[in-house]
Amino acid sequence: MSIYLKKIDLKFDNIRREAPEITKQSCEMTIKVVPEDRAIDWYKDYRKVYGHLFGQGVGEFFHAGVVSLEHTHTTSFSPDIEYSHRVALRRRVSESFAVDGIASREPISFVSHYTIKPDALYTGSGSNRRFSLGIHPNLDPYDSYTLQIRFSWDHVSEKIEGWLDECRFKIPSELGKVVHIEHGRIDDDNEQAIWCNLPIPDKGLMLRITFEQPILTHQPILTGHYHVTFNHALSGLSVDQDRIWNALGRRATERTSPSMNARSTVAGDLIINTSILAQEHEHVCSLPYLVPRTLDHSLMQKVADVLSAKVIHIQHLTSGLPHIDPEGKYEARRVYWDLVGRTYEEDDQTALDVHLVISGWLDASQDHLSTNPTKIDIRVRCMHDPRQSRIPDRVNTLCRGLREEIAKALDTSKT
């Protein structure tokens, strides 16, 4: 038997924040039955005995059994099925098994049409509603000329095998020529970018296209469509093989092993407004500082106090094992401390990551810290939109400020 979602039309865009819009759906379940070898002989014998009663309600219908479905609460069948979960395999003989009184062993199909209730197609509620197929456009983190479109299975617990049958969209003239396209091709006659027949792995499928002009400068709206097929019943309908019965009321699995498969197709319009795409570049400011004093717990405490005064939340403070100096004496061992913290911008809660690597020397022969100076590498990092410079400036200011405050706190001339 096959549970087959012919097509569900789903409009994806990154302009609205709510779940994608379902514009149309067409679903059907097909159960195919193949008569036994002896069925034709049985039918001949039946006609000999009851043939004179044909046309009077005798021998008009073909009965192949009953299939009991699970998870039917997510669907609505038209016409209704028995007890909201049973499909009776019943058909007129003249329309299936025997035509003009001549029987055959051709497969007989029982088709039931249904629609999927909207709540079954989404997870979550309100602004958190999500569809199982996700389409996520974004800009390459380090390239304002490259658009990325990621197809993925979102909020799905089971493994899904699927593929992108087709995705295409019109190339905006303001972006110029296409410099590079990954996994796809360019239709010059119709000015379209096209991707076809690509599997969608568990980690998702990433499509990339690089234009001649920067996307962030022109900010066009891209329009196109997509077509995705996957071996999964969006409705959640399923059948337990032990709940398939033949015409005598016995389990069908006693004599045969029914095969079952599901397939769904999702297609629709794809609208990408590039002006609201987020692009994050990494910005790092790094400054060294050499302290003319030994590395001890007192120094570490003063450094930690500086970070606390700057409202930097210390996430962890760890010490590595001493390392032997490859160019010095065996007795000299270097000690490293890692101090990691984070602070947030008050207006937009942007995270600024702070990482300090503090290193000094240990004289193993005397088992005490040497008088060699301590080195502090200060590193502040953030992710930011390249169209804005405020956050990188804040990172640079914080990094310089930390260096100045640490220098004041560790000033040996005051001790």
Tab-separated table of C-alpha atoms in Angstrom:
chain	number	residue	atom	x	y	z
A	1	MET	CA	0.000	0.000	0.000
A	2	SER	CA	1.085	3.602	-0.512
A	3	ILE	CA	0.348	6.706	1.536
A	4	TYR	CA	1.048	9.369	-1.033
A	5	LEU	CA	0.818	13.095	-0.594
A	6	LYS	CA	0.490	14.199	-4.188
A	7	LYS	CA	1.367	17.786	-3.507
A	8	ILE	CA	1.186	20.461	-0.883
A	9	ASP	CA	1.673	24.030	-2.033
A	10	LEU	CA	3.629	25.980	0.547
A	11	LYS	CA	4.692	29.585	0.116
A	12	PHE	CA	8.039	30.379	1.736
A	13	ASP	CA	9.254	33.915	2.319
A	14	ASN	CA	11.568	35.577	4.810
A	15	ILE	CA	9.479	38.742	5.097
A	16	ARG	CA	6.722	37.495	7.408
A	17	ARG	CA	7.718	36.064	10.780
A	18	GLU	CA	4.885	33.560	11.003
A	19	ALA	CA	4.915	29.997	9.662
A	20	PRO	CA	4.902	29.468	5.859
A	21	GLU	CA	1.509	29.714	4.208
A	22	ILE	CA	-0.234	26.583	2.858
A	23	THR	CA	-2.119	27.524	-0.292
A	24	LYS	CA	-3.275	24.088	-1.498
A	25	GLN	CA	-2.947	20.387	-0.776
A	26	SER	CA	-3.890	17.167	-2.547
A	27	CYS	CA	-3.444	13.858	-0.712
A	28	GLU	CA	-4.405	10.277	-1.421
A	29	MET	CA	-3.827	6.811	0.012
A	30	THR	CA	-3.631	3.905	-2.423
A	31	ILE	CA	-4.023	0.261	-1.377
A	32	LYS	CA	-3.244	-2.277	-4.102
A	33	VAL	CA	-4.488	-5.842	-3.880
A	34	VAL	CA	-3.493	-8.720	-6.160
A	35	PRO	CA	-6.028	-11.603	-6.328
A	36	GLU	CA	-4.742	-15.087	-5.499
A	37	ASP	CA	-4.074	-17.640	-8.230
A	38	ARG	CA	-7.208	-19.585	-7.273
A	39	ALA	CA	-9.437	-16.498	-7.236
A	40	ILE	CA	-10.323	-16.802	-10.919
A	41	ASP	CA	-11.444	-20.441	-10.520
A	42	TRP	CA	-13.424	-19.523	-7.424
A	43	TYR	CA	-15.177	-16.761	-9.313
A	44	LYS	CA	-16.083	-19.112	-12.180
A	45	ASP	CA	-17.581	-21.590	-9.718
A	46	TYR	CA	-19.447	-18.764	-7.985
A	47	ARG	CA	-21.017	-17.639	-11.281
A	48	LYS	CA	-22.155	-21.150	-12.060
A	49	VAL	CA	-24.042	-21.351	-8.780
A	50	TYR	CA	-25.325	-17.810	-8.370
A	51	GLY	CA	-25.161	-16.435	-11.877
A	52	HIS	CA	-28.941	-16.483	-12.266
A	53	LEU	CA	-29.211	-14.030	-9.352
A	54	PHE	CA	-26.805	-11.464	-10.807
A	55	GLY	CA	-28.454	-8.080	-11.116
A	56	GLN	CA	-30.480	-8.713	-7.960
A	57	GLY	CA	-27.802	-7.598	-5.482
A	58	VAL	CA	-25.892	-10.891	-5.535
A	59	GLY	CA	-22.216	-11.034	-6.555
A	60	GLU	CA	-22.015	-7.338	-7.326
A	61	PHE	CA	-19.184	-6.425	-4.952
A	62	PHE	CA	-15.618	-7.558	-4.505
A	63	HIS	CA	-14.396	-7.816	-0.866
A	64	ALA	CA	-10.636	-7.867	-0.215
A	65	GLY	CA	-10.517	-7.186	3.525
A	66	VAL	CA	-9.984	-4.259	5.896
A	67	VAL	CA	-7.013	-2.019	6.735
A	68	SER	CA	-6.878	-0.215	10.082
A	69	LEU	CA	-5.008	3.098	10.079
A	70	GLU	CA	-3.152	4.808	12.911
A	71	HIS	CA	-2.864	8.562	13.666
A	72	THR	CA	-5.974	9.432	11.654
A	73	HIS	CA	-6.719	12.351	13.984
A	74	THR	CA	-4.388	14.442	11.819
A	75	THR	CA	-6.456	13.901	8.667
A	76	SER	CA	-9.921	14.331	7.228
A	77	PHE	CA	-11.043	11.728	4.639
A	78	SER	CA	-13.553	12.416	1.894
A	79	PRO	CA	-15.737	10.406	1.856
A	80	ASP	CA	-15.441	9.366	5.495
A	81	ILE	CA	-13.867	6.001	6.322
A	82	GLU	CA	-15.406	3.484	8.739
A	83	TYR	CA	-15.164	4.380	12.430
A	84	SER	CA	-12.700	7.150	11.457
A	85	HIS	CA	-9.832	4.658	11.126
A	86	ARG	CA	-10.864	1.634	8.993
A	87	VAL	CA	-10.655	1.380	5.225
A	88	ALA	CA	-12.924	-1.322	3.800
A	89	LEU	CA	-11.508	-2.799	0.590
A	90	ARG	CA	-14.827	-3.108	-1.202
A	91	ARG	CA	-15.495	-2.444	-4.878
A	92	ARG	CA	-17.964	-3.428	-7.581
A	93	VAL	CA	-16.780	-6.575	-9.344
A	94	SER	CA	-17.502	-5.088	-12.755
A	95	GLU	CA	-15.195	-2.150	-11.984
A	96	SER	CA	-12.252	-4.106	-10.659
A	97	PHE	CA	-11.981	-7.887	-10.653
A	98	ALA	CA	-14.138	-9.045	-13.536
A	99	VAL	CA	-15.037	-7.116	-16.672
A	100	ASP	CA	-17.848	-8.552	-18.794
A	101	GLY	CA	-17.785	-11.628	-16.566
A	102	ILE	CA	-14.110	-12.406	-17.298
A	103	ALA	CA	-11.899	-12.332	-14.185
A	104	SER	CA	-8.200	-11.410	-14.187
A	105	ARG	CA	-5.318	-11.168	-11.688
A	106	GLU	CA	-4.543	-7.546	-12.438
A	107	PRO	CA	-3.784	-5.480	-9.307
A	108	ILE	CA	-6.850	-3.740	-7.891
A	109	SER	CA	-6.376	-0.243	-6.479
A	110	PHE	CA	-8.431	1.240	-3.659
A	111	VAL	CA	-7.880	4.999	-3.489
A	112	SER	CA	-8.954	7.214	-0.579
A	113	HIS	CA	-8.620	10.992	-0.681
A	114	TYR	CA	-7.903	13.089	2.383
A	115	THR	CA	-6.584	16.433	3.585
A	116	ILE	CA	-4.153	17.091	6.404
A	117	LYS	CA	-5.331	19.283	9.251
A	118	PRO	CA	-3.121	22.405	9.542
A	119	ASP	CA	-2.170	21.706	13.161
A	120	ALA	CA	-0.627	18.401	12.095
A	121	LEU	CA	1.700	20.086	9.604
A	122	TYR	CA	3.330	22.380	12.150
A	123	THR	CA	5.101	22.055	15.469
A	124	GLY	CA	4.870	24.688	18.163
A	125	SER	CA	2.320	27.468	18.380
A	126	GLY	CA	2.041	31.173	17.697
A	127	SER	CA	5.275	32.753	16.496
A	128	ASN	CA	7.087	29.463	17.193
A	129	ARG	CA	5.095	27.438	14.638
A	130	ARG	CA	7.429	25.536	12.346
A	131	PHE	CA	6.994	23.349	9.273
A	132	SER	CA	9.011	20.132	8.953
A	133	LEU	CA	10.765	21.446	5.819
A	134	GLY	CA	12.862	24.537	6.423
A	135	ILE	CA	14.194	26.913	3.771
A	136	HIS	CA	16.710	29.371	5.204
A	137	PRO	CA	18.280	32.087	3.018
A	138	ASN	CA	21.284	33.996	4.320
A	139	LEU	CA	24.456	35.706	3.182
A	140	ASP	CA	27.850	34.078	3.306
A	141	PRO	CA	29.519	35.191	6.570
A	142	TYR	CA	32.601	36.532	4.792
A	143	ASP	CA	31.290	37.401	1.337
A	144	SER	CA	28.614	40.011	0.595
A	145	TYR	CA	28.401	38.790	-3.000
A	146	THR	CA	27.274	35.231	-2.169
A	147	LEU	CA	23.727	34.137	-1.341
A	148	GLN	CA	23.156	30.861	0.502
A	149	ILE	CA	19.865	28.932	0.562
A	150	ARG	CA	19.706	26.029	2.993
A	151	PHE	CA	17.068	23.280	2.745
A	152	SER	CA	16.770	21.225	5.931
A	153	TRP	CA	14.470	18.995	7.971
A	154	ASP	CA	13.473	21.045	11.008
A	155	HIS	CA	11.923	19.661	14.197
A	156	VAL	CA	11.735	16.103	12.801
A	157	SER	CA	12.666	13.243	15.133
A	158	GLU	CA	12.888	10.432	12.572
A	159	LYS	CA	15.321	10.052	9.695
A	160	ILE	CA	13.954	11.370	6.386
A	161	GLU	CA	15.193	10.594	2.902
A	162	GLY	CA	14.422	13.446	0.566
A	163	TRP	CA	15.709	15.383	-2.383
A	164	LEU	CA	15.342	18.731	-4.050
A	165	ASP	CA	13.652	18.078	-7.382
A	166	GLU	CA	14.043	21.665	-8.497
A	167	CYS	CA	14.723	25.160	-7.231
A	168	ARG	CA	14.926	28.162	-9.518
A	169	PHE	CA	14.679	31.915	-9.250
A	170	LYS	CA	15.051	34.939	-11.480
A	171	ILE	CA	18.459	36.629	-11.443
A	172	PRO	CA	18.036	40.367	-10.685
A	173	SER	CA	19.688	42.553	-13.315
A	174	GLU	CA	21.110	44.924	-10.669
A	175	LEU	CA	23.331	42.119	-9.325
A	176	GLY	CA	25.042	41.700	-12.679
A	177	LYS	CA	26.335	38.385	-13.957
A	178	VAL	CA	26.604	35.200	-11.904
A	179	VAL	CA	30.253	34.617	-11.081
A	180	HIS	CA	29.809	31.153	-9.553
A	181	ILE	CA	26.978	28.727	-8.776
A	182	GLU	CA	27.395	25.617	-6.633
A	183	HIS	CA	25.500	22.406	-7.509
A	184	GLY	CA	23.455	24.240	-10.149
A	185	ARG	CA	23.487	25.945	-13.535
A	186	ILE	CA	22.488	29.221	-15.156
A	187	ASP	CA	19.756	29.463	-17.798
A	188	ASP	CA	21.019	32.457	-19.788
A	189	ASP	CA	17.989	32.583	-22.082
A	190	ASN	CA	15.519	32.970	-19.192
A	191	GLU	CA	18.022	34.605	-16.785
A	192	GLN	CA	17.393	32.019	-14.080
A	193	ALA	CA	19.480	30.088	-11.589
A	194	ILE	CA	18.465	26.403	-11.497
A	195	TRP	CA	19.257	23.499	-9.157
A	196	CYS	CA	17.873	20.007	-9.883
A	197	ASN	CA	17.856	16.481	-8.399
A	198	LEU	CA	19.931	17.062	-5.277
A	199	PRO	CA	19.624	14.871	-2.152
A	200	ILE	CA	18.885	16.622	1.132
A	201	PRO	CA	21.049	14.990	3.851
A	202	ASP	CA	20.299	15.068	7.566
A	203	LYS	CA	22.519	18.107	8.049
A	204	GLY	CA	20.755	19.960	5.225
A	205	LEU	CA	21.500	21.001	1.649
A	206	MET	CA	23.270	24.299	1.028
A	207	LEU	CA	22.923	26.079	-2.324
A	208	ARG	CA	25.328	28.919	-3.099
A	209	ILE	CA	25.389	31.525	-5.836
A	210	THR	CA	27.870	34.405	-6.197
A	211	PHE	CA	26.946	37.586	-8.075
A	212	GLU	CA	29.014	40.254	-9.768
A	213	GLN	CA	27.618	43.006	-7.534
A	214	PRO	CA	27.312	43.000	-3.710
A	215	ILE	CA	23.913	41.886	-2.474
A	216	LEU	CA	23.969	44.205	0.540
A	217	THR	CA	24.345	47.255	-1.700
A	218	HIS	CA	21.425	46.595	-4.054
A	219	GLN	CA	19.155	44.524	-1.742
A	220	PRO	CA	16.822	43.066	-4.394
A	221	ILE	CA	13.844	40.773	-3.785
A	222	LEU	CA	14.438	37.352	-5.335
A	223	THR	CA	11.423	35.372	-6.552
A	224	GLY	CA	11.197	31.798	-7.781
A	225	HIS	CA	9.840	28.400	-6.862
A	226	TYR	CA	10.961	25.057	-5.444
A	227	HIS	CA	9.887	21.393	-5.538
A	228	VAL	CA	10.904	18.927	-2.801
A	229	THR	CA	10.028	15.226	-2.461
A	230	PHE	CA	10.696	13.007	0.550
A	231	ASN	CA	9.845	9.512	1.776
A	232	HIS	CA	7.779	10.569	4.727
A	233	ALA	CA	4.063	10.978	5.439
A	234	LEU	CA	3.506	14.554	6.560
A	235	SER	CA	0.157	13.509	7.988
A	236	GLY	CA	1.760	10.935	10.278
A	237	LEU	CA	-0.551	8.215	8.907
A	238	SER	CA	0.813	4.715	9.403
A	239	VAL	CA	-0.313	1.081	9.308
A	240	ASP	CA	0.635	-1.790	11.573
A	241	GLN	CA	0.995	-4.958	9.453
A	242	ASP	CA	-0.850	-6.930	12.121
A	243	ARG	CA	-3.896	-4.710	11.566
A	244	ILE	CA	-4.522	-5.735	7.974
A	245	TRP	CA	-7.235	-8.378	7.581
A	246	ASN	CA	-8.416	-10.375	4.582
A	247	ALA	CA	-12.024	-10.955	3.529
A	248	LEU	CA	-12.363	-13.852	6.011
A	249	GLY	CA	-11.350	-11.662	8.945
A	250	ARG	CA	-7.928	-13.260	9.316
A	251	ARG	CA	-4.687	-11.356	9.523
A	252	ALA	CA	-3.277	-10.894	6.029
A	253	THR	CA	0.268	-11.287	7.321
A	254	GLU	CA	-0.338	-14.993	7.970
A	255	ARG	CA	0.015	-15.684	4.243
A	256	THR	CA	1.749	-12.624	2.812
A	257	SER	CA	3.958	-9.716	3.788
A	258	PRO	CA	2.405	-6.426	2.671
A	259	SER	CA	4.773	-3.673	1.587
A	260	MET	CA	4.162	-0.093	2.623
A	261	ASN	CA	5.692	3.198	1.549
A	262	ALA	CA	4.994	6.894	1.987
A	263	ARG	CA	5.940	9.874	-0.119
A	264	SER	CA	5.239	13.576	0.148
A	265	THR	CA	5.830	16.437	-2.257
A	266	VAL	CA	6.107	20.038	-1.112
A	267	ALA	CA	6.283	22.803	-3.698
A	268	GLY	CA	5.527	26.473	-3.953
A	269	ASP	CA	6.761	30.015	-4.375
A	270	LEU	CA	10.032	31.183	-2.884
A	271	ILE	CA	10.409	34.873	-2.019
A	272	ILE	CA	13.671	36.203	-0.555
A	273	ASN	CA	13.971	39.812	0.550
A	274	THR	CA	17.742	40.305	0.698
A	275	SER	CA	17.454	43.613	2.595
A	276	ILE	CA	16.601	41.786	5.819
A	277	LEU	CA	19.151	39.009	5.480
A	278	ALA	CA	21.546	38.937	8.385
A	279	GLN	CA	25.221	38.707	7.634
A	280	GLU	CA	27.712	38.251	10.417
A	281	HIS	CA	31.409	38.960	10.093
A	282	GLU	CA	33.862	38.094	12.812
A	283	HIS	CA	35.828	40.966	14.289
A	284	VAL	CA	38.722	40.316	16.666
A	285	CYS	CA	40.908	42.757	18.560
A	286	SER	CA	44.033	41.316	20.148
A	287	LEU	CA	46.602	43.089	22.312
A	288	PRO	CA	49.559	41.647	24.236
A	289	TYR	CA	50.809	42.887	27.595
A	290	LEU	CA	54.049	41.952	29.357
A	291	VAL	CA	53.983	42.121	33.179
A	292	PRO	CA	57.333	42.399	34.985
A	293	ARG	CA	56.250	40.103	37.797
A	294	THR	CA	55.746	36.418	38.491
A	295	LEU	CA	52.587	34.521	37.648
A	296	ASP	CA	50.856	33.686	40.923
A	297	HIS	CA	47.350	33.555	42.355
A	298	SER	CA	47.538	37.191	43.415
A	299	LEU	CA	48.072	38.244	39.798
A	300	MET	CA	45.201	36.075	38.619
A	301	GLN	CA	42.903	37.546	41.258
A	302	LYS	CA	43.688	41.108	40.162
A	303	VAL	CA	43.017	40.257	36.520
A	304	ALA	CA	39.694	38.636	37.466
A	305	ASP	CA	38.754	41.743	39.477
A	306	VAL	CA	39.372	43.939	36.424
A	307	LEU	CA	37.018	41.806	34.331
A	308	SER	CA	34.326	41.903	37.015
A	309	ALA	CA	34.585	45.679	37.206
A	310	LYS	CA	34.005	45.805	33.438
A	311	VAL	CA	30.816	43.695	33.918
A	312	ILE	CA	32.401	40.781	32.071
A	313	HIS	CA	30.863	37.503	33.242
A	314	ILE	CA	33.648	34.981	33.771
A	315	GLN	CA	32.548	31.658	32.250
A	316	HIS	CA	35.539	29.544	33.172
A	317	LEU	CA	39.089	29.816	34.483
A	318	THR	CA	41.390	26.873	33.877
A	319	SER	CA	45.079	26.063	34.213
A	320	GLY	CA	46.899	23.762	31.822
A	321	LEU	CA	49.704	21.371	32.685
A	322	PRO	CA	53.189	22.947	32.711
A	323	HIS	CA	55.068	22.661	29.406
A	324	ILE	CA	58.818	22.141	29.086
A	325	ASP	CA	60.538	24.965	27.265
A	326	PRO	CA	61.845	23.374	24.017
A	327	GLU	CA	64.606	25.998	23.696
A	328	GLY	CA	65.549	26.426	27.364
A	329	LYS	CA	66.606	24.297	30.272
A	330	TYR	CA	64.755	21.183	31.288
A	331	GLU	CA	63.992	22.723	34.690
A	332	ALA	CA	62.123	25.673	33.162
A	333	ARG	CA	58.448	24.930	32.606
A	334	ARG	CA	55.803	27.220	31.226
A	335	VAL	CA	52.420	27.538	32.919
A	336	TYR	CA	49.258	28.638	31.085
A	337	TRP	CA	45.990	30.002	32.397
A	338	ASP	CA	42.865	30.414	30.275
A	339	LEU	CA	40.284	32.964	31.342
A	340	VAL	CA	37.114	33.159	29.255
A	341	GLY	CA	34.276	35.609	29.774
A	342	ARG	CA	31.454	37.432	28.003
A	343	THR	CA	29.753	40.793	28.217
A	344	TYR	CA	26.622	42.102	26.492
A	345	GLU	CA	25.749	45.413	24.899
A	346	GLU	CA	22.953	47.108	26.827
A	347	ASP	CA	20.954	48.335	23.830
A	348	ASP	CA	20.804	45.197	21.644
A	349	GLN	CA	22.347	42.462	23.842
A	350	THR	CA	25.142	41.792	21.350
A	351	ALA	CA	27.637	39.362	22.885
A	352	LEU	CA	31.317	40.311	23.144
A	353	ASP	CA	33.580	37.356	23.943
A	354	VAL	CA	36.714	37.952	26.012
A	355	HIS	CA	39.582	35.467	26.120
A	356	LEU	CA	42.762	35.990	28.127
A	357	VAL	CA	45.759	33.640	27.879
A	358	ILE	CA	48.163	34.258	30.758
A	359	SER	CA	51.508	32.487	30.727
A	360	GLY	CA	54.490	32.420	33.114
A	361	TRP	CA	57.441	30.276	34.094
A	362	LEU	CA	57.910	27.677	36.817
A	363	ASP	CA	61.377	26.702	38.068
A	364	ALA	CA	60.924	22.965	38.577
A	365	SER	CA	64.282	22.465	40.337
A	366	GLN	CA	63.289	24.799	43.171
A	367	ASP	CA	59.520	24.186	42.779
A	368	HIS	CA	58.632	27.864	42.775
A	369	LEU	CA	57.682	30.504	40.240
A	370	SER	CA	60.638	32.120	38.524
A	371	THR	CA	61.204	35.839	38.245
A	372	ASN	CA	60.579	35.761	34.478
A	373	PRO	CA	57.882	38.213	33.340
A	374	THR	CA	54.283	37.125	32.767
A	375	LYS	CA	52.678	37.549	29.355
A	376	ILE	CA	48.976	38.345	28.979
A	377	ASP	CA	47.322	38.020	25.571
A	378	ILE	CA	44.011	39.899	25.543
A	379	ARG	CA	41.532	38.929	22.830
A	380	VAL	CA	38.006	40.342	22.354
A	381	ARG	CA	35.755	38.903	19.638
A	382	CYS	CA	32.276	39.589	18.250
A	383	MET	CA	30.014	38.759	15.311
A	384	HIS	CA	28.534	41.782	13.555
A	385	ASP	CA	26.699	43.047	10.490
A	386	PRO	CA	29.321	44.487	8.106
A	387	ARG	CA	27.006	47.402	7.348
A	388	GLN	CA	27.490	48.662	10.910
A	389	SER	CA	30.746	49.691	12.581
A	390	ARG	CA	29.458	50.396	16.079
A	391	ILE	CA	30.051	46.896	17.452
A	392	PRO	CA	33.630	46.546	16.068
A	393	ASP	CA	34.439	49.965	17.537
A	394	ARG	CA	33.066	48.801	20.867
A	395	VAL	CA	35.269	45.681	20.694
A	396	ASN	CA	38.384	47.767	20.024
A	397	THR	CA	37.528	50.135	22.873
A	398	LEU	CA	36.919	47.263	25.293
A	399	CYS	CA	40.174	45.541	24.342
A	400	ARG	CA	42.245	48.706	24.845
A	401	GLY	CA	40.392	49.463	28.060
A	402	LEU	CA	41.124	46.026	29.461
A	403	ARG	CA	44.815	46.429	28.691
A	404	GLU	CA	44.945	49.790	30.441
A	405	GLU	CA	43.022	48.593	33.514
A	406	ILE	CA	45.105	45.419	33.833
A	407	ALA	CA	48.295	47.503	33.552
A	408	LYS	CA	47.080	49.779	36.374
A	409	ALA	CA	46.086	46.843	38.574
A	410	LEU	CA	49.435	45.091	38.075
A	411	ASP	CA	51.624	48.197	38.250
A	412	THR	CA	54.569	46.993	40.353
A	413	SER	CA	55.746	50.519	41.055
A	414	LYS	CA	52.760	50.988	43.369
A	415	THR	CA	53.458	47.821	45.347
